[in-house]
Each structure stands twice: as structure tokens, then as C-alpha cells.
Amino acid sequence: MKKKIVISLVFIILMVTFSSIVGAETVIKYGLWDKNQVPAMQKIIDNFETEYPDISVKIELTPYSQYWTKLQISATGGSLPDVFWLNGPNFALYASNGMIMPIDEKIKNSDKISESSYIESLVNLYTYEDKLYGLPKDFDTIGLYYNKEIFDKYNVEYPKKDWNWNDLINAAKKITNQSEGVWGIAAPQDGQENYYNTIFQSGGYIVKNENGKKISGYDKQDTIDGLKFWVDLIHKYKISPTLAQMTDTSALDLFSSGKVAMLYHGSWQQIAFSNNEYTKDKVDVAVLPKGDRKGVVIHGLANVISSQSENPEAAWRFLEYLGSEESAKIMANTGTVIPAYKNTQQAWLDSNPNMNLEAFIEMLPHSYPYPQSVNTAKWNELENKYFNKAWSGEISVKEAADKVAEEMNKILREE
């Protein structure tokens, strides 16, 4: 009898152990920073987990202001998320230091995705020393958002496709009413959203290759002109809040609460405006006014796999799914972002019929890649350090630009 009981117990233990092994679930972490994209990302994850029931994906949401610091700490401590978002300015740093995995060979062997499925400039953006490390997720451009209600109140015509800088300034002058706390436009010290675009429009550049070496363009007059446009909105024309005012309350918050009539911002922001009770019926978007020429910054995010991942195969399966046409359509249909997957952008355009989203696509023929180098973050710090002084009126735009160029070139020479 005892022998039968022992045998039965052993059998039960073996069955439980076997069931545990068979039902073992691999958990991978997915790092991102935009809370507005979480619903779409979670829908993609739900579909992925249905197809791969043995893999569970947990989102790690970190605000953008903390994301890169946390990522650096995690990289040093060996605890990077298995899969995470990476942008152009930080890509070369992580690729050159072996923090992320090359995925060329895996894509070649995939029956679900191929490099040709994505916009070529974004594939190139996430290629380092002839190896692809990031799978393009989306792309973005910048548009001129405007508050129709404010324009109507001051009887000002809405922005047109053929607007230039002077048209914008004249409209902002008509709207600005400091006694009522209303400004024609906000001119925060922002690169991608603001002055990178006007630098390209004035014929300048931020960084470029010359004789095999990268050099700064900040000490060039065309570049300085693109910077000065924004500082003049504050100090010469007085149609924008001051840097101090925009530090107390961000330009985005001022626009979102009806205190500012116009704002340069990215295509990713439209979903937040559409979900905001105040802005959803009042805000539309137009192409950027031109300077000497048309121009806009194009950028895009990529999903990457950490080289520290303990579950690289599961991470790859998830990355592969994130890069699929099905995932791109989920992002497009929800209006979350413009997918990098070719021929899925129309669904994004159709996702918000109340806004002229076509403006972001119309700018593509006049787009310039987001400026970057291996140590982009270092010279981004210089931009903030010196341009804040120019925006506040403490020093001239030329003084600030010359200082950035001088110190930036030292950084570039060390790359």
C-alpha cells in the first residue's frame, strides 16, 4: 500500500514539474516614454501574446525627461529593457558601445518582415558601420498648429500653404494682446520642434560631413539667421511669451489652454490635442511657413533589442511583430503616430478627419534628417546652455552660436 502511495506521489510531482516546464512563460520588458502611445502599444502586445502565448510583454513607461538618464543607468547596471525605444540622437552612442543587438541577419531570415518594407532614410538612420540595429517604428515631421477660435476672435485669416515668415509674424502681431494674456505664437528654445527647421529654411545646417570629418554649422551666418528668427519673436516683435514665462508654464501648456494662438510641434502631438477637451475642436495644423526655402526636420523612432537581454529569441519575436504591417496598421488606425512601414500612412491621415494631417506628409519632399553624431547628447547640452542665454536676452544670438560651434567642434573631433 505504502509503495503505491509513494509511486502515486512521485507521479504527481513529475506531472506538476512537467506542466510547469511546458507552461513556463518568458517575460520580456518593453521600454518606452510616451503615455499617449500606450493604448496602441498595449493592443499590439495583446495581439502578440495571442500569437505567442508563451511570451509575456510588460511595458516600462518612463517620462521622456527621465528616460535617457534611466536608460544610461540601466545600461551600466546590466538591466536594460529587453526591447526599447531609441531615437536618432542617441542611436550611434548605444550601437558603438555594443548596448544593442544587430538585427540584419535575423531580418534576412524572417518570413514576416524585410528592410524594404520601411522608409529607406529611417533604415539608414539606424544603421551603424553597415549593420542595422533598429527596426523603424514611425516617423514624424513638424507642423504649425493653430487655434481657430483665437484666429476667429481677432478676425485673422488661418495659415495658408504659401505663408512665409513675414506672414506668420504679421498674423501673430494682430493676435497678441498682452493685457488679456494672449500671444500670437510661442517661441520656446527647442531644436527639433523649432529652430532646426528654420535653420534649414535659411540655408544653414547644424552638423555635416566635410572631408571625412563632422563639423558644426552654428557659426555660419545662415544658421544664425535661422536661430535669430525665434529670438526676434520674443524680443523684437514681442509676440511670444518670454523664456522665463515659458519656463514657468511650458509653451505646449500655454497653447493647450488658449493663451497662445500658434505653435510649431510634431505630428505625434495631434493625438493629445484630439483627446484634450479644450483643443479637440479648436486646433488645426498647417505646413510650416517658409524662410528662404521650405524645410522641415524628419525623424523617427526605432525599436531595438538590448544586447544584455536574457531572452534574445523572445525579444526578437516581439521586435519582429512590432515591425509587422499588422502593428503598423494598429498605430495608424488609432492615430498614434505615422508608421514607418510603407503604404500604411493613409490610415493615419484618416484617423482624425477634424485635422489637416496631410500637412505633415506634404512637407516630406522638403525634409532634412534630424542632425546627429555619436555624441549628440553632449552637444545638445551646449545648445541648451548657450541658447537659453540668447533666448533670455543675456547674450546675442551670434555670441551663443559661436560658443556652441567652438565647443561642439571639439566634441566632434573626439568622435
Short mmCIF file of C-alpha atoms in Angstrom, two decimals:
data_model
loop_
_atom_site.label_atom_id
_atom_site.label_comp_id
_atom_site.label_asym_id
_atom_site.label_seq_id
_atom_site.Cartn_x
_atom_site.Cartn_y
_atom_site.Cartn_z
CA MET A 1 0.00 0.00 0.00
CA LYS A 2 2.80 2.38 1.02
CA LYS A 3 4.62 1.56 -2.20
CA LYS A 4 1.56 2.51 -4.25
CA ILE A 5 1.21 5.80 -2.36
CA VAL A 6 4.88 6.63 -2.94
CA ILE A 7 4.60 5.83 -6.65
CA SER A 8 1.46 7.95 -6.90
CA LEU A 9 3.17 10.88 -5.19
CA VAL A 10 6.19 10.62 -7.46
CA PHE A 11 3.90 10.56 -10.49
CA ILE A 12 2.02 13.65 -9.30
CA ILE A 13 5.29 15.53 -8.65
CA LEU A 14 6.60 14.62 -12.11
CA MET A 15 3.36 15.74 -13.75
CA VAL A 16 3.38 19.06 -11.88
CA THR A 17 7.03 19.63 -12.79
CA PHE A 18 6.39 18.76 -16.44
CA SER A 19 3.35 21.05 -16.56
CA SER A 20 5.40 23.87 -15.08
CA ILE A 21 8.11 23.43 -17.71
CA VAL A 22 5.64 23.23 -20.58
CA GLY A 23 3.64 26.19 -19.28
CA ALA A 24 6.69 28.28 -18.41
CA GLU A 25 6.21 31.87 -19.57
CA THR A 26 9.04 34.05 -20.78
CA VAL A 27 8.63 37.64 -19.60
CA ILE A 28 10.27 40.47 -21.52
CA LYS A 29 10.27 44.18 -20.74
CA TYR A 30 9.44 46.90 -23.27
CA GLY A 31 10.77 50.40 -22.54
CA LEU A 32 9.06 53.49 -23.93
CA TRP A 33 8.30 57.08 -22.89
CA ASP A 34 5.04 58.35 -24.44
CA LYS A 35 1.91 57.68 -22.40
CA ASN A 36 -0.25 58.71 -25.37
CA GLN A 37 1.03 55.68 -27.27
CA VAL A 38 0.46 53.14 -24.50
CA PRO A 39 -3.09 52.16 -25.60
CA ALA A 40 -1.92 51.32 -29.14
CA MET A 41 1.22 49.58 -27.87
CA GLN A 42 -0.84 47.52 -25.45
CA LYS A 43 -3.19 46.47 -28.26
CA ILE A 44 -0.17 45.33 -30.28
CA ILE A 45 1.14 43.44 -27.25
CA ASP A 46 -2.23 41.75 -26.70
CA ASN A 47 -2.24 40.53 -30.30
CA PHE A 48 1.37 39.37 -30.00
CA GLU A 49 0.67 37.42 -26.81
CA THR A 50 -2.25 35.71 -28.53
CA GLU A 51 0.10 34.54 -31.28
CA TYR A 52 2.91 33.74 -28.82
CA PRO A 53 1.16 32.59 -25.60
CA ASP A 54 4.48 31.52 -24.06
CA ILE A 55 5.82 35.12 -24.11
CA SER A 56 4.55 37.91 -21.89
CA VAL A 57 5.45 41.57 -22.52
CA LYS A 58 5.47 44.16 -19.75
CA ILE A 59 5.58 47.86 -20.62
CA GLU A 60 8.06 50.02 -18.71
CA LEU A 61 6.80 53.60 -19.12
CA THR A 62 9.27 56.35 -18.21
CA PRO A 63 8.63 60.07 -18.89
CA TYR A 64 10.86 61.47 -21.62
CA SER A 65 12.56 63.86 -19.17
CA GLN A 66 13.82 60.84 -17.20
CA TYR A 67 14.05 58.22 -19.95
CA TRP A 68 17.65 58.71 -21.11
CA THR A 69 19.07 59.03 -17.62
CA LYS A 70 17.30 55.85 -16.59
CA LEU A 71 18.47 54.10 -19.75
CA GLN A 72 22.11 55.04 -19.09
CA ILE A 73 21.88 53.79 -15.51
CA SER A 74 20.26 50.56 -16.69
CA ALA A 75 22.93 50.07 -19.36
CA THR A 76 25.68 50.49 -16.79
CA GLY A 77 23.94 48.15 -14.36
CA GLY A 78 23.14 45.50 -16.96
CA SER A 79 19.38 45.91 -16.58
CA LEU A 80 18.23 47.44 -19.86
CA PRO A 81 14.71 46.51 -21.01
CA ASP A 82 14.76 43.60 -23.45
CA VAL A 83 13.26 45.80 -26.16
CA PHE A 84 13.10 49.59 -26.02
CA TRP A 85 12.60 52.78 -27.99
CA LEU A 86 15.65 54.58 -29.34
CA ASN A 87 15.85 57.85 -31.24
CA GLY A 88 18.33 59.17 -33.78
CA PRO A 89 20.35 61.45 -31.48
CA ASN A 90 21.14 58.59 -29.11
CA PHE A 91 21.41 55.71 -31.58
CA ALA A 92 25.10 55.86 -32.50
CA LEU A 93 26.12 56.01 -28.84
CA TYR A 94 24.30 52.77 -27.99
CA ALA A 95 25.31 50.99 -31.20
CA SER A 96 29.00 51.94 -30.93
CA ASN A 97 29.17 50.76 -27.34
CA GLY A 98 27.59 47.37 -28.04
CA MET A 99 24.48 48.05 -25.95
CA ILE A 100 22.08 46.90 -28.67
CA MET A 101 22.00 43.88 -30.98
CA PRO A 102 22.46 43.99 -34.77
CA ILE A 103 19.41 42.51 -36.48
CA ASP A 104 20.44 42.28 -40.16
CA GLU A 105 20.74 38.53 -40.31
CA LYS A 106 17.52 37.95 -38.40
CA ILE A 107 15.62 40.17 -40.82
CA LYS A 108 17.12 38.32 -43.80
CA ASN A 109 15.85 35.04 -42.33
CA SER A 110 12.42 36.41 -41.40
CA ASP A 111 9.33 35.46 -43.37
CA LYS A 112 7.36 38.34 -41.84
CA ILE A 113 9.40 41.49 -42.42
CA SER A 114 12.13 42.85 -44.69
CA GLU A 115 14.22 46.01 -44.80
CA SER A 116 12.46 47.09 -47.99
CA SER A 117 9.19 47.40 -46.06
CA TYR A 118 10.38 50.58 -44.34
CA ILE A 119 11.21 54.11 -45.46
CA GLU A 120 14.82 53.98 -46.64
CA SER A 121 16.01 57.11 -44.80
CA LEU A 122 14.89 55.59 -41.50
CA VAL A 123 16.65 52.29 -42.22
CA ASN A 124 19.81 54.32 -42.89
CA LEU A 125 19.29 56.31 -39.70
CA TYR A 126 19.52 53.14 -37.61
CA THR A 127 22.41 51.56 -39.48
CA TYR A 128 25.86 51.74 -37.88
CA GLU A 129 29.03 50.53 -39.64
CA ASP A 130 26.92 48.74 -42.26
CA LYS A 131 24.82 46.87 -39.70
CA LEU A 132 21.17 47.52 -38.97
CA TYR A 133 20.40 47.77 -35.25
CA GLY A 134 16.99 49.40 -35.09
CA LEU A 135 13.71 48.41 -36.69
CA PRO A 136 11.96 51.65 -37.78
CA LYS A 137 8.76 52.20 -35.84
CA ASP A 138 7.42 55.53 -37.04
CA PHE A 139 8.40 58.87 -38.49
CA ASP A 140 7.46 62.42 -37.73
CA THR A 141 7.65 65.91 -39.15
CA ILE A 142 6.76 69.31 -37.73
CA GLY A 143 3.67 71.41 -38.46
CA LEU A 144 2.20 74.77 -37.49
CA TYR A 145 -0.64 74.11 -35.06
CA TYR A 146 -3.09 76.99 -34.65
CA ASN A 147 -6.14 77.77 -32.54
CA LYS A 148 -9.05 78.54 -34.85
CA GLU A 149 -11.11 80.12 -32.09
CA ILE A 150 -8.40 82.69 -31.33
CA PHE A 151 -7.91 83.46 -35.04
CA ASP A 152 -11.67 83.98 -35.40
CA LYS A 153 -11.83 86.21 -32.33
CA TYR A 154 -9.21 88.57 -33.75
CA ASN A 155 -10.53 88.25 -37.32
CA VAL A 156 -7.26 86.86 -38.64
CA GLU A 157 -7.12 84.55 -41.66
CA TYR A 158 -5.98 80.98 -40.95
CA PRO A 159 -2.43 79.98 -42.02
CA LYS A 160 -2.08 79.12 -45.70
CA LYS A 161 0.27 76.77 -47.56
CA ASP A 162 2.13 79.69 -49.13
CA TRP A 163 2.83 81.51 -45.85
CA ASN A 164 6.35 82.76 -45.22
CA TRP A 165 7.99 84.01 -42.02
CA ASN A 166 6.61 87.53 -42.50
CA ASP A 167 3.05 86.22 -42.86
CA LEU A 168 3.40 84.37 -39.57
CA ILE A 169 4.83 87.45 -37.83
CA ASN A 170 2.07 89.73 -39.16
CA ALA A 171 -0.68 87.33 -38.05
CA ALA A 172 0.89 86.96 -34.61
CA LYS A 173 1.08 90.75 -34.24
CA LYS A 174 -2.65 91.09 -34.92
CA ILE A 175 -3.47 88.44 -32.32
CA THR A 176 -1.08 89.31 -29.49
CA ASN A 177 -2.95 91.01 -26.65
CA GLN A 178 -0.77 91.09 -23.57
CA SER A 179 -3.46 92.76 -21.45
CA GLU A 180 -5.58 89.64 -21.98
CA GLY A 181 -2.59 87.31 -21.69
CA VAL A 182 -2.87 86.13 -25.30
CA TRP A 183 0.17 85.65 -27.55
CA GLY A 184 0.35 85.17 -31.30
CA ILE A 185 2.96 82.40 -31.13
CA ALA A 186 5.20 80.62 -28.65
CA ALA A 187 8.96 80.58 -29.30
CA PRO A 188 10.47 78.07 -26.87
CA GLN A 189 14.13 77.10 -27.11
CA ASP A 190 13.55 73.77 -28.88
CA GLY A 191 15.64 72.20 -31.63
CA GLN A 192 13.53 69.62 -33.40
CA GLU A 193 10.25 71.46 -32.98
CA ASN A 194 11.58 74.94 -33.71
CA TYR A 195 15.00 76.20 -34.73
CA TYR A 196 16.32 73.16 -36.61
CA ASN A 197 13.50 73.79 -39.11
CA THR A 198 14.22 77.50 -39.56
CA ILE A 199 17.95 76.84 -39.81
CA PHE A 200 17.33 74.52 -42.76
CA GLN A 201 14.86 77.06 -44.21
CA SER A 202 17.52 79.79 -44.12
CA GLY A 203 20.09 77.58 -45.84
CA GLY A 204 22.10 76.72 -42.73
CA TYR A 205 23.00 73.43 -41.11
CA ILE A 206 23.66 72.04 -37.63
CA VAL A 207 26.28 69.39 -38.37
CA LYS A 208 27.66 67.93 -41.60
CA ASN A 209 30.45 65.79 -43.01
CA GLU A 210 33.29 67.70 -44.63
CA ASN A 211 36.38 65.91 -45.93
CA GLY A 212 35.52 62.83 -43.88
CA LYS A 213 35.01 64.77 -40.65
CA LYS A 214 31.92 66.20 -38.99
CA ILE A 215 31.83 69.93 -38.33
CA SER A 216 29.35 72.29 -36.66
CA GLY A 217 27.44 74.83 -38.70
CA TYR A 218 26.40 77.03 -35.82
CA ASP A 219 28.97 79.75 -36.60
CA LYS A 220 27.66 80.16 -40.16
CA GLN A 221 25.51 83.23 -40.88
CA ASP A 222 22.66 81.26 -42.49
CA THR A 223 22.42 79.11 -39.37
CA ILE A 224 22.48 82.17 -37.11
CA ASP A 225 19.64 83.68 -39.17
CA GLY A 226 17.53 80.59 -38.50
CA LEU A 227 18.16 80.93 -34.77
CA LYS A 228 17.57 84.67 -34.72
CA PHE A 229 14.08 84.22 -36.17
CA TRP A 230 12.91 82.75 -32.85
CA VAL A 231 14.69 85.20 -30.57
CA ASP A 232 13.21 88.10 -32.55
CA LEU A 233 9.69 86.78 -31.94
CA ILE A 234 10.32 87.33 -28.23
CA HIS A 235 12.50 90.45 -28.05
CA LYS A 236 11.98 92.37 -31.31
CA TYR A 237 8.34 91.71 -32.15
CA LYS A 238 7.16 90.82 -28.63
CA ILE A 239 4.60 88.34 -29.97
CA SER A 240 5.78 85.37 -27.89
CA PRO A 241 5.97 84.82 -24.15
CA THR A 242 9.47 85.22 -22.71
CA LEU A 243 11.73 82.29 -21.92
CA ALA A 244 11.02 82.85 -18.21
CA GLN A 245 7.26 82.71 -18.82
CA MET A 246 7.63 79.53 -20.88
CA THR A 247 9.77 78.04 -18.11
CA ASP A 248 7.01 78.67 -15.57
CA THR A 249 4.35 77.31 -17.94
CA SER A 250 5.51 75.37 -20.97
CA ALA A 251 4.72 76.60 -24.47
CA LEU A 252 2.69 73.44 -25.03
CA ASP A 253 0.59 74.09 -21.94
CA LEU A 254 0.09 77.73 -22.91
CA PHE A 255 -1.15 76.65 -26.33
CA SER A 256 -3.31 73.88 -24.90
CA SER A 257 -5.05 76.35 -22.58
CA GLY A 258 -5.77 79.03 -25.19
CA LYS A 259 -3.06 81.51 -24.23
CA VAL A 260 -1.06 81.08 -27.45
CA ALA A 261 -2.51 81.06 -30.97
CA MET A 262 0.27 79.23 -32.87
CA LEU A 263 2.79 76.56 -32.00
CA TYR A 264 5.36 74.61 -34.01
CA HIS A 265 5.14 70.98 -32.89
CA GLY A 266 5.41 67.40 -34.07
CA SER A 267 2.96 65.10 -35.80
CA TRP A 268 2.96 62.92 -32.68
CA GLN A 269 1.21 65.69 -30.73
CA GLN A 270 -2.02 65.63 -32.73
CA ILE A 271 -3.43 62.69 -30.78
CA ALA A 272 -3.01 64.57 -27.49
CA PHE A 273 -4.73 67.64 -28.95
CA SER A 274 -7.54 65.40 -30.23
CA ASN A 275 -8.04 63.91 -26.76
CA ASN A 276 -7.91 67.26 -24.96
CA GLU A 277 -11.38 68.66 -24.22
CA TYR A 278 -10.28 72.23 -24.89
CA THR A 279 -8.23 71.72 -28.06
CA LYS A 280 -10.03 68.86 -29.82
CA ASP A 281 -12.49 71.11 -31.71
CA LYS A 282 -10.40 74.28 -31.81
CA VAL A 283 -7.00 73.23 -33.16
CA ASP A 284 -5.90 72.54 -36.72
CA VAL A 285 -2.48 72.31 -38.38
CA ALA A 286 -0.79 73.74 -41.47
CA VAL A 287 2.55 73.30 -43.22
CA LEU A 288 5.43 75.35 -41.86
CA PRO A 289 5.84 78.88 -43.23
CA LYS A 290 8.92 79.06 -45.45
CA GLY A 291 12.04 81.15 -44.99
CA ASP A 292 14.39 81.44 -47.96
CA ARG A 293 13.12 77.96 -48.84
CA LYS A 294 10.83 75.28 -47.49
CA GLY A 295 12.23 72.90 -44.91
CA VAL A 296 11.29 70.59 -42.07
CA VAL A 297 13.08 68.11 -39.84
CA ILE A 298 12.19 64.45 -40.33
CA HIS A 299 12.87 61.97 -37.60
CA GLY A 300 11.61 58.59 -36.49
CA LEU A 301 11.91 56.14 -33.63
CA ALA A 302 13.16 52.58 -33.78
CA ASN A 303 12.62 49.52 -31.63
CA VAL A 304 15.88 47.88 -30.58
CA ILE A 305 16.95 44.76 -28.65
CA SER A 306 19.25 45.08 -25.68
CA SER A 307 22.48 43.08 -26.00
CA GLN A 308 22.01 42.36 -22.28
CA SER A 309 18.68 40.58 -22.77
CA GLU A 310 18.50 37.15 -21.16
CA ASN A 311 15.77 36.23 -23.64
CA PRO A 312 17.09 37.39 -27.01
CA GLU A 313 14.97 34.99 -29.07
CA ALA A 314 11.75 36.06 -27.36
CA ALA A 315 12.84 39.70 -27.72
CA TRP A 316 13.42 39.16 -31.43
CA ARG A 317 9.98 37.59 -31.89
CA PHE A 318 8.43 40.65 -30.26
CA LEU A 319 10.57 43.07 -32.29
CA GLU A 320 9.62 41.23 -35.45
CA TYR A 321 5.94 41.59 -34.56
CA LEU A 322 6.36 45.27 -33.71
CA GLY A 323 7.76 45.75 -37.21
CA SER A 324 4.90 43.96 -38.94
CA GLU A 325 2.30 45.51 -41.20
CA GLU A 326 -0.38 44.50 -38.70
CA SER A 327 1.28 46.51 -35.93
CA ALA A 328 1.78 49.47 -38.25
CA LYS A 329 -1.93 49.48 -39.06
CA ILE A 330 -2.83 49.49 -35.37
CA MET A 331 -0.66 52.56 -34.84
CA ALA A 332 -2.10 54.23 -37.93
CA ASN A 333 -5.77 53.46 -37.27
CA THR A 334 -5.55 54.79 -33.72
CA GLY A 335 -3.86 57.99 -34.92
CA THR A 336 -0.96 57.33 -32.59
CA VAL A 337 1.95 58.02 -34.97
CA ILE A 338 2.79 57.90 -38.67
CA PRO A 339 4.05 54.33 -39.23
CA ALA A 340 7.42 53.77 -40.89
CA TYR A 341 6.00 50.72 -42.66
CA LYS A 342 5.39 51.66 -46.29
CA ASN A 343 1.85 52.18 -47.58
CA THR A 344 0.21 52.31 -44.15
CA GLN A 345 0.23 56.10 -43.72
CA GLN A 346 -3.23 56.72 -45.23
CA ALA A 347 -4.95 55.14 -42.26
CA TRP A 348 -3.16 57.63 -40.01
CA LEU A 349 -4.33 60.52 -42.20
CA ASP A 350 -7.89 59.21 -41.99
CA SER A 351 -7.77 58.70 -38.22
CA ASN A 352 -8.54 62.34 -37.43
CA PRO A 353 -10.79 63.97 -40.06
CA ASN A 354 -11.05 67.12 -37.93
CA MET A 355 -7.40 67.99 -38.51
CA ASN A 356 -5.39 68.59 -41.67
CA LEU A 357 -2.88 65.81 -41.02
CA GLU A 358 -1.90 65.88 -44.68
CA ALA A 359 0.24 68.90 -43.77
CA PHE A 360 2.82 66.61 -42.17
CA ILE A 361 3.06 64.45 -45.30
CA GLU A 362 3.16 67.40 -47.69
CA MET A 363 6.43 68.54 -46.11
CA LEU A 364 8.27 65.27 -46.87
CA PRO A 365 9.79 66.46 -50.21
CA HIS A 366 11.38 69.33 -48.26
CA SER A 367 12.57 67.29 -45.29
CA TYR A 368 16.03 67.19 -43.73
CA PRO A 369 17.27 64.35 -41.49
CA TYR A 370 17.46 65.01 -37.78
CA PRO A 371 21.05 66.19 -37.09
CA GLN A 372 23.14 63.72 -35.11
CA SER A 373 26.58 62.31 -34.38
CA VAL A 374 27.99 59.73 -31.96
CA ASN A 375 27.91 62.21 -29.08
CA THR A 376 24.78 64.15 -29.99
CA ALA A 377 23.72 64.35 -26.35
CA LYS A 378 26.89 66.23 -25.46
CA TRP A 379 26.38 69.00 -27.97
CA ASN A 380 22.66 69.09 -27.23
CA GLU A 381 23.74 70.18 -23.74
CA LEU A 382 25.73 73.01 -25.32
CA GLU A 383 22.65 74.11 -27.27
CA ASN A 384 20.65 74.33 -24.07
CA LYS A 385 23.45 76.05 -22.14
CA TYR A 386 24.14 78.87 -24.60
CA PHE A 387 20.86 79.23 -26.46
CA ASN A 388 18.94 79.70 -23.20
CA LYS A 389 21.15 82.76 -22.67
CA ALA A 390 20.32 84.05 -26.14
CA TRP A 391 16.59 83.37 -25.72
CA SER A 392 16.60 85.27 -22.42
CA GLY A 393 18.46 88.21 -23.99
CA GLU A 394 21.54 87.75 -21.80
CA ILE A 395 23.84 87.42 -24.83
CA SER A 396 23.36 87.85 -28.58
CA VAL A 397 22.38 85.01 -30.88
CA LYS A 398 25.75 85.26 -32.63
CA GLU A 399 27.67 85.05 -29.35
CA ALA A 400 25.71 81.98 -28.33
CA ALA A 401 26.04 80.30 -31.73
CA ASP A 402 29.79 80.95 -31.91
CA LYS A 403 30.29 79.42 -28.45
CA VAL A 404 28.25 76.34 -29.37
CA ALA A 405 30.20 75.90 -32.63
CA GLU A 406 33.57 76.22 -30.89
CA GLU A 407 32.82 73.66 -28.17
CA MET A 408 30.79 71.41 -30.46
CA ASN A 409 33.70 71.08 -32.88
CA LYS A 410 35.90 69.87 -30.03
CA ILE A 411 33.35 67.14 -29.28
CA LEU A 412 33.08 66.18 -32.95
CA ARG A 413 36.86 65.90 -33.32
CA GLU A 414 36.92 63.35 -30.50
CA GLU A 415 34.35 61.06 -32.13
#
